[in-house]
Every structure is written in C-alpha cells, then in structure tokens.
mmCIF file of C-alpha atoms in Angstrom:
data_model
loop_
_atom_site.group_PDB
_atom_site.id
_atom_site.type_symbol
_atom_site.label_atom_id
_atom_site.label_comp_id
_atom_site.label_asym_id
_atom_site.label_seq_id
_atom_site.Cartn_x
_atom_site.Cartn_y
_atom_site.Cartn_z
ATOM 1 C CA UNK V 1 -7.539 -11.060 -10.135
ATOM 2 C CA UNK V 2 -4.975 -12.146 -7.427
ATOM 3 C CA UNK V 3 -1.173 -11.729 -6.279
ATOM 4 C CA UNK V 4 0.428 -14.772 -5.063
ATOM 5 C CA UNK V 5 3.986 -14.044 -3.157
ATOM 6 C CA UNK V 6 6.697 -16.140 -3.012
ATOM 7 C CA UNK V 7 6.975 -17.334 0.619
ATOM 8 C CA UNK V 8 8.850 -16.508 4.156
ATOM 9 C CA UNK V 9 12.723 -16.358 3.974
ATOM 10 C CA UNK V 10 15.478 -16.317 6.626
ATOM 11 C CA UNK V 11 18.483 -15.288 5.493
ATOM 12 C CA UNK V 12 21.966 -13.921 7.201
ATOM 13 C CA UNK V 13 23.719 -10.078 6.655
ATOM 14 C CA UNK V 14 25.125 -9.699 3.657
ATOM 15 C CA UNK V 15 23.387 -12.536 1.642
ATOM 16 C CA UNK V 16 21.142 -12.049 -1.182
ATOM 17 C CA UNK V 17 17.582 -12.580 -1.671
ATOM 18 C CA UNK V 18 14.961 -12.490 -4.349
ATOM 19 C CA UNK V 19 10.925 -13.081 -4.006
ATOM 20 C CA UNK V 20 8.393 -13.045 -6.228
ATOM 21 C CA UNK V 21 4.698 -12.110 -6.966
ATOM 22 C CA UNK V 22 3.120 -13.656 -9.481
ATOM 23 C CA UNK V 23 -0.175 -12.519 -11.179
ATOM 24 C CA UNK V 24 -2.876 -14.216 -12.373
ATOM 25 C CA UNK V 25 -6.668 -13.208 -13.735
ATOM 26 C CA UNK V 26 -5.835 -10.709 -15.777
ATOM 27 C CA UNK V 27 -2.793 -9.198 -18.250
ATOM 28 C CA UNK V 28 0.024 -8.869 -16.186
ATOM 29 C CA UNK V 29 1.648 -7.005 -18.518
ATOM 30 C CA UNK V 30 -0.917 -4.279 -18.545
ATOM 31 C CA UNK V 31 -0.425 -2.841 -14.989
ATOM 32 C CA UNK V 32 2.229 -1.732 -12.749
ATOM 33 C CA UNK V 33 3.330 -3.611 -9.424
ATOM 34 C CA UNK V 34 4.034 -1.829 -6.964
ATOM 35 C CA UNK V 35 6.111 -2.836 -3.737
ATOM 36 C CA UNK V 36 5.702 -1.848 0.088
ATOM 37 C CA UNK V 37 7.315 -2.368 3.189
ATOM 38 C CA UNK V 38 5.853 -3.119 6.537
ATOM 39 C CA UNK V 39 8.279 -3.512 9.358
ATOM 40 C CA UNK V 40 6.182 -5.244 12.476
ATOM 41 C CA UNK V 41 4.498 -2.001 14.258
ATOM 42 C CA UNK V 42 5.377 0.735 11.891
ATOM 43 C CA UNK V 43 3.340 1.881 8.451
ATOM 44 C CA UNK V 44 3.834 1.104 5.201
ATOM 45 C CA UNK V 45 6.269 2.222 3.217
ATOM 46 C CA UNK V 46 6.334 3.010 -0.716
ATOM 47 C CA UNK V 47 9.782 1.610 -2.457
ATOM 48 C CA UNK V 48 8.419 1.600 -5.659
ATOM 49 C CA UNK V 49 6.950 0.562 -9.338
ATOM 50 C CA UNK V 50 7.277 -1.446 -12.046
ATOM 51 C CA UNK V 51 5.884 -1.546 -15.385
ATOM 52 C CA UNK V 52 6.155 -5.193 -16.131
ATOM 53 C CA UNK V 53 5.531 -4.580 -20.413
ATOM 54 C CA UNK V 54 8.786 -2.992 -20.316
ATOM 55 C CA UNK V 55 10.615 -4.209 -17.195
ATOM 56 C CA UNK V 56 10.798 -0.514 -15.853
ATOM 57 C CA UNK V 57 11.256 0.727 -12.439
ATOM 58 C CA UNK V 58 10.780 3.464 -10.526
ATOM 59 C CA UNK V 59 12.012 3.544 -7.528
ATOM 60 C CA UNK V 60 11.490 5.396 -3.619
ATOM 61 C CA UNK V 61 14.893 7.847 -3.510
ATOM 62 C CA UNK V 62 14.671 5.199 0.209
ATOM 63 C CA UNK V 63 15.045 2.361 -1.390
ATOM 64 C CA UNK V 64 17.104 3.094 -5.125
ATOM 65 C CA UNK V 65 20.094 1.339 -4.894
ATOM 66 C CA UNK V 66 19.688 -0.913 -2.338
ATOM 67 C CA UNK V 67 16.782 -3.498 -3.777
ATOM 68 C CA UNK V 68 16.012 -3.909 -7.661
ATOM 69 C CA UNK V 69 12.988 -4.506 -9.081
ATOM 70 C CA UNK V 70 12.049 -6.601 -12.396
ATOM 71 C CA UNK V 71 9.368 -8.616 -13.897
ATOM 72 C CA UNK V 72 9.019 -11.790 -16.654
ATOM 73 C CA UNK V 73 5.668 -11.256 -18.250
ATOM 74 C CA UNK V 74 5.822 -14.944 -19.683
ATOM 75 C CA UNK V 75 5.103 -15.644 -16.283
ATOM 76 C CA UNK V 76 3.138 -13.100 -15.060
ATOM 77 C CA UNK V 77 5.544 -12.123 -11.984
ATOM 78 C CA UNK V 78 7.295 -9.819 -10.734
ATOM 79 C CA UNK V 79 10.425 -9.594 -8.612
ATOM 80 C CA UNK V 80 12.036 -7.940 -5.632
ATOM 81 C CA UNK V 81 16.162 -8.440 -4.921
ATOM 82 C CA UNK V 82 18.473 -7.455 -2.439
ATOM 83 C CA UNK V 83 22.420 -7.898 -3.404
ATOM 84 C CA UNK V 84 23.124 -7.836 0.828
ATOM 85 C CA UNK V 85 20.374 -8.171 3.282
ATOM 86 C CA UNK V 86 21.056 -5.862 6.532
ATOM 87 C CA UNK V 87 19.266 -6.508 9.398
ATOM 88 C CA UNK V 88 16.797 -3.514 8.803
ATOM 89 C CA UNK V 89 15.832 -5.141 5.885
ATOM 90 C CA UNK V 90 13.644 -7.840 7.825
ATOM 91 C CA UNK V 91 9.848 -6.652 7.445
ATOM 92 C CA UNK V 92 7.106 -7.884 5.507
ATOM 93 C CA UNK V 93 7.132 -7.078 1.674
ATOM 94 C CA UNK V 94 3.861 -6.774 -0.706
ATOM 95 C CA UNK V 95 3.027 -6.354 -3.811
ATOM 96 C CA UNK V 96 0.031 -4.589 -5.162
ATOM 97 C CA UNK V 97 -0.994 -4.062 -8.437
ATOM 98 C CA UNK V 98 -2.239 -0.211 -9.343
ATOM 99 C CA UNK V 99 -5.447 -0.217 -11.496
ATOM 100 C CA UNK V 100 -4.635 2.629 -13.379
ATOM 101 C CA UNK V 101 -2.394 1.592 -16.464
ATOM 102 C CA UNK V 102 -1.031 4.885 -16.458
ATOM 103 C CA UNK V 103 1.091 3.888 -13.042
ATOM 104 C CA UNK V 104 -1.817 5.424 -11.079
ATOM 105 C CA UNK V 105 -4.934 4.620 -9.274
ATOM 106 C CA UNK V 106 -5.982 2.938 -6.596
ATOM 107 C CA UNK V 107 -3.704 -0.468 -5.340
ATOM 108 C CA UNK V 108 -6.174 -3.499 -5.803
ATOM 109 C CA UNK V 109 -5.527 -6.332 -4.717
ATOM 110 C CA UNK V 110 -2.564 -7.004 -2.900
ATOM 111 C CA UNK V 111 -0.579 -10.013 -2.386
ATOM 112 C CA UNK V 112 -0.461 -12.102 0.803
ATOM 113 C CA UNK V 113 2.793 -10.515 1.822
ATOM 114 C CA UNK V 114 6.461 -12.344 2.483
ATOM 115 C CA UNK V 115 8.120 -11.680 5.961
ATOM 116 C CA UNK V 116 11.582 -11.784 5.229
ATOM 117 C CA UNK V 117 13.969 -12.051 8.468
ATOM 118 C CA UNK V 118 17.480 -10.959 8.611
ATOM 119 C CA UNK V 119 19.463 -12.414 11.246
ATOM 120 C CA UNK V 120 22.711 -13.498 12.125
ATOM 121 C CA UNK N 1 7.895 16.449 -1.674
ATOM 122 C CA UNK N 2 4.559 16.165 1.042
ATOM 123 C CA UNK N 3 4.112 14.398 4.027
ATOM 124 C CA UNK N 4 0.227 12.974 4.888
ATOM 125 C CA UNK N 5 -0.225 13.136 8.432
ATOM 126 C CA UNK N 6 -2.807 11.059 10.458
ATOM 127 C CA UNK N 7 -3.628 10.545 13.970
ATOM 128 C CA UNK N 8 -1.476 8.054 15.006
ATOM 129 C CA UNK N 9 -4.574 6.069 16.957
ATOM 130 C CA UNK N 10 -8.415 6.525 17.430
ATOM 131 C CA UNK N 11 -10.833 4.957 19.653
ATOM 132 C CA UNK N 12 -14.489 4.698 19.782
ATOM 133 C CA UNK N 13 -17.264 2.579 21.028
ATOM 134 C CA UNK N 14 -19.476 0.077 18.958
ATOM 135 C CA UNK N 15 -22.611 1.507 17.229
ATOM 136 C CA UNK N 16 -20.557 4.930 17.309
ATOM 137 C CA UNK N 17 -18.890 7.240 14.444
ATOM 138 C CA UNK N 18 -16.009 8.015 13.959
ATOM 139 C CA UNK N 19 -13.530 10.140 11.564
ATOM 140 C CA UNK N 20 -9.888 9.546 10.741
ATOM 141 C CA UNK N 21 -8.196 12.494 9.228
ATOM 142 C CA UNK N 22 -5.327 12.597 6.430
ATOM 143 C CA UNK N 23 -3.822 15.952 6.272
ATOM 144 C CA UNK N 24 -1.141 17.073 3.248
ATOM 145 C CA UNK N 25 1.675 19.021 4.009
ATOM 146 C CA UNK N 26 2.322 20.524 1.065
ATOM 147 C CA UNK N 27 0.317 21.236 -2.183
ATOM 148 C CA UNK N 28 -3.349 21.082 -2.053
ATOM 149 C CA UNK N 29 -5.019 17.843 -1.643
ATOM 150 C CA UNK N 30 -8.017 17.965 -4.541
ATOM 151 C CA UNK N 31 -4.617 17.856 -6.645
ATOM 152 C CA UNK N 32 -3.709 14.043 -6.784
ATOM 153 C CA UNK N 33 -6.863 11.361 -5.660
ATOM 154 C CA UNK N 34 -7.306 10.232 -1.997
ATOM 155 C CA UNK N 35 -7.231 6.647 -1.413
ATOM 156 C CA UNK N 36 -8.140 4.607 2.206
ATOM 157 C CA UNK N 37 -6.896 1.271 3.144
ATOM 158 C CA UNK N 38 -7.881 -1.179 5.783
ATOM 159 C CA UNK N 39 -5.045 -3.282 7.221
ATOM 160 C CA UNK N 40 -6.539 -5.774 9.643
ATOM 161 C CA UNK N 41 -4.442 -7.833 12.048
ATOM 162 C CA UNK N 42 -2.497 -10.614 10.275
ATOM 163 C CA UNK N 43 -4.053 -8.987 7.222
ATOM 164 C CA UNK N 44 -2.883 -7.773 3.792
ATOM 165 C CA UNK N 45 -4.227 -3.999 3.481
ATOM 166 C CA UNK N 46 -7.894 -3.841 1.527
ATOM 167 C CA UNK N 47 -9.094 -0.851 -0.288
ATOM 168 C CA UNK N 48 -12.116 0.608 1.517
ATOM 169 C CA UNK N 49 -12.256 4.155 -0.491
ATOM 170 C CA UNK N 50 -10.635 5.566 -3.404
ATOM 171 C CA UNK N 51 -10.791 8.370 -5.642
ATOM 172 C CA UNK N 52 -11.392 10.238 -2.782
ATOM 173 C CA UNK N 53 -14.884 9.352 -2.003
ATOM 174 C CA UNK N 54 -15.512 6.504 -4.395
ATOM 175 C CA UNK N 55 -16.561 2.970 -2.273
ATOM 176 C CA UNK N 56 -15.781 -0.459 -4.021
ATOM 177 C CA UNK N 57 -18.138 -2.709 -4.872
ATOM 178 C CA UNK N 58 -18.183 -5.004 -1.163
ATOM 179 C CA UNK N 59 -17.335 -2.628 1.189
ATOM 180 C CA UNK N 60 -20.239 -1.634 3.647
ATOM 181 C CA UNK N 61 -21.841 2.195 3.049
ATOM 182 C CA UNK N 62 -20.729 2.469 6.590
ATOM 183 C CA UNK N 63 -17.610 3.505 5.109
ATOM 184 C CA UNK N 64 -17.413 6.946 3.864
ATOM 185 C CA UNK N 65 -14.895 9.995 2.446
ATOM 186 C CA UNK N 66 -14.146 13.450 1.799
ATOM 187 C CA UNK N 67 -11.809 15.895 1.109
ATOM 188 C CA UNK N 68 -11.487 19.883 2.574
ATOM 189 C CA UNK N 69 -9.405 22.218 0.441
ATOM 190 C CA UNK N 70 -9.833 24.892 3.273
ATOM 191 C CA UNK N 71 -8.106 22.201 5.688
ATOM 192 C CA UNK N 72 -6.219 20.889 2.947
ATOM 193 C CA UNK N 73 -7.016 17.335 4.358
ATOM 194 C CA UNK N 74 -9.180 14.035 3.640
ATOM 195 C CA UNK N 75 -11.436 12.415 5.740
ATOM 196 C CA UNK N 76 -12.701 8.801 6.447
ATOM 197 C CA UNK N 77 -15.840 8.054 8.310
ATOM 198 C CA UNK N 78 -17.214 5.161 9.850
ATOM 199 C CA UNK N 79 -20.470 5.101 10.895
ATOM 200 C CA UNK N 80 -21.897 2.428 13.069
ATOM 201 C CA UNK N 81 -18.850 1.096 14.714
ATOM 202 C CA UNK N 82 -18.811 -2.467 13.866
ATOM 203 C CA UNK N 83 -15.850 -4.738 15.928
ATOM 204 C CA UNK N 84 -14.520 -5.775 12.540
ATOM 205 C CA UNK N 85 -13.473 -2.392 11.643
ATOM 206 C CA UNK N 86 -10.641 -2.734 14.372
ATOM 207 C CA UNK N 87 -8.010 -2.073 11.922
ATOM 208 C CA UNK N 88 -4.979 0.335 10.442
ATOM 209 C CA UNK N 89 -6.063 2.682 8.516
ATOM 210 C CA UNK N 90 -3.899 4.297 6.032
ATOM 211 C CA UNK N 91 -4.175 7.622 3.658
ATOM 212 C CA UNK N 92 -2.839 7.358 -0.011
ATOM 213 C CA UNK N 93 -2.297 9.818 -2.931
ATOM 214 C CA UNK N 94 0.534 10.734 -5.229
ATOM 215 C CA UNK N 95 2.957 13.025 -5.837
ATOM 216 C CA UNK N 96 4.168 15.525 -8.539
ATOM 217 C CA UNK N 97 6.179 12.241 -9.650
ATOM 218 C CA UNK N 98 3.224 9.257 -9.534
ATOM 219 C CA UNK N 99 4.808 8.194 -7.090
ATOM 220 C CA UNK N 100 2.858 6.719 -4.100
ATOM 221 C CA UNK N 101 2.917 8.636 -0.920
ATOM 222 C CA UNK N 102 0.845 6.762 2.086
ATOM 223 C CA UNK N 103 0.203 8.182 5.955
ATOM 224 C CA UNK N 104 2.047 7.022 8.721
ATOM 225 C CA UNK N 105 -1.709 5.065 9.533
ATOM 226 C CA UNK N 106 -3.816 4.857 12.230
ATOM 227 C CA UNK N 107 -4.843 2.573 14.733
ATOM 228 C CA UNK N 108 -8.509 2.052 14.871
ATOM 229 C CA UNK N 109 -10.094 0.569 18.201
ATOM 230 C CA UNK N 110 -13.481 -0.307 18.491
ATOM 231 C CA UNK N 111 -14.213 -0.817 22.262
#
C-alpha cells in the first residue's frame, strides 16, 4: 500500500495549482484521502476528506472555499486545487489514506508530501 | 468543537522514559479513538499508536499509550530513549463530525 504525490511546485499569487496523490496496492476507491498541511515549523493541519467512490468532500470550515478536493478512481488518485495561490498557501501538503472505510481510523500510510512555494 | 493540547517540546536523555501528554478540551476523550504519529526530520509522519493503545505491527514495544478519563487526556510513552525517536509527535482523534482533529505536536529531544 503506498501514496505517491505529485512533485514540488513554484508558482506566483494568484495562479492556480493542482497536485496529485496517486494510490496504488490496494482499492483506491475503498478508502478516504485525507489532506494536511504542514507549513515549515508549525503542526499539521486537517483541511479535509475525500471519498474517492463518489468524488465527495468534506472539508476543514479553514480551508472550504479556498482549495477543492476530487479524485479519478480509474487512476487511483486523488487531487488537491487552488483557483489563486496566496503566499500563505506555501507549506508542504500530504495525503494520507484513513483505514477505516467508514472515513475513520487511523491515517496509514502517507504520501511523501509536495512543498508547494508561493512567491512573487 | 475541541482543541488537543500538547506540550509544545520535551526533552530527555538516552536510555530514559519519557511521556508526552494529549489533553481534550472539550468532550471526554474515551469518546472518539486516540491516535500517535511520529514525524521525523525531512520525514512524512508514521503511525506509532492508534486506537488509543493499539501498536502496529513494526513499531518497537518501546512505544506505548493510554488514555485518563479523570484527566480527560492521552498519553504516549517511550521507554528506553533511543536517538531515533528524536521526532514530532502529534495527538489525533475525531470529532462529533469525523472529522480529524490533530495536536499542535511536540518536539521530542533525545539528548
């Protein structure tokens, strides 16, 4: 079982961005990714879940409405957009898969991370 | 919502024990599961314990947990102070919502 994420961006205020997770070793479809943000020195931070069978979100009330979240089960992966990068935005994103089908459990295993960095 | 509180760093010396707590502001903690994770440097975090007090196959029996009603807080204890557990450590349950609520971590150093 193992999360494979897309890798580091750079990107300017106000562009957009997508990366991706992709799983392999086991039926994607079956359990939720969840995403988390580590900014360099700080903890993580939940912004939230999706069930990849049916492409449905839940989302942090900190993060709804700034990223989106989405998945393509024919390819096992799962994505993570931002419309307009700020410069708060630049941190280190993972995805973790819960082992719970019901959306809970423990998260095992995480991906590798991508630092994203936002910067005029 | 609750907030889970831990120390924001810890230090001990090799060989030694020592206990990192996780305390829930809100709502008693024996009501969602109590999950630890390891986040070395340069590291993506590992589970060391979950289901409160449940160790994955891999991770030494060095590693240990609880949970206190009375204190309404968790516990994680490492016994035997190894370099390698120089780490974050972080504190994760759920809410009334699933939704995944972690501690602000804490900085384990093993000098």
């Amino acid at each position: 079982v193992q999360l494979v994420q897309s890798g580091a961006e750079v990107k300017k205020p106000g562009e957009s961005l997508r990366i991706s997770c992709q799983g392999s070793g086991y039926n994607f479809a079956n359990y939720w990714i969840t995403w988390v943000r580590h900014v360099p020195g700080k903890g993580l931070e939940w912004m939230g879940k999706m069930d990849p069978s049916a492409s449905y979100p839940s989302y942090s009330p900190s993060f709804e409405g700034h990223v989106t979240m989405s998945a393509d089960t024919a390819t096992s992966t799962a994505y993570l957009q931002w419309s307009s990068l700020k410069a708060s935005d630049t941190a280190r994103y993972y995805c973790a898969r819960h082992t719970d089908r019901s959306s809970t459990g423990w998260l095992d295993p995480w991906g590798q991370g991508t630092l994203v960095t936002v910067s005029s | 919502n609750f907030v889970l509180t831990q120390p924001h760093s810890v230090s001990e010396s090799p060989g030694k024990t020592v206990t990192i707590s996780c305390t829930r502001s809100s709502g008693s903690i024996a009501l969602n599961y109590v999950q630890w994770y390891q986040q070395r440097p340069g590291s993506s975090p590992t589970i060391v314990i979950y289901d409160d007090d449940q160790r994955p196959s891999g991770v030494p029996d060095r590693f240990s947990a609880s949970v206190d009603p009375s204190s309404n807080s968790a516990s994680l204890t490492i016994s035997g102070l190894q370099t390698e557990d120089e780490a974050d450590y972080y504190c994760q349950s759920y809410d009334s919502s699933s939704f995944v609520v972690f501690g602000g971590g804490t900085q384990l150093s093993v000098l």
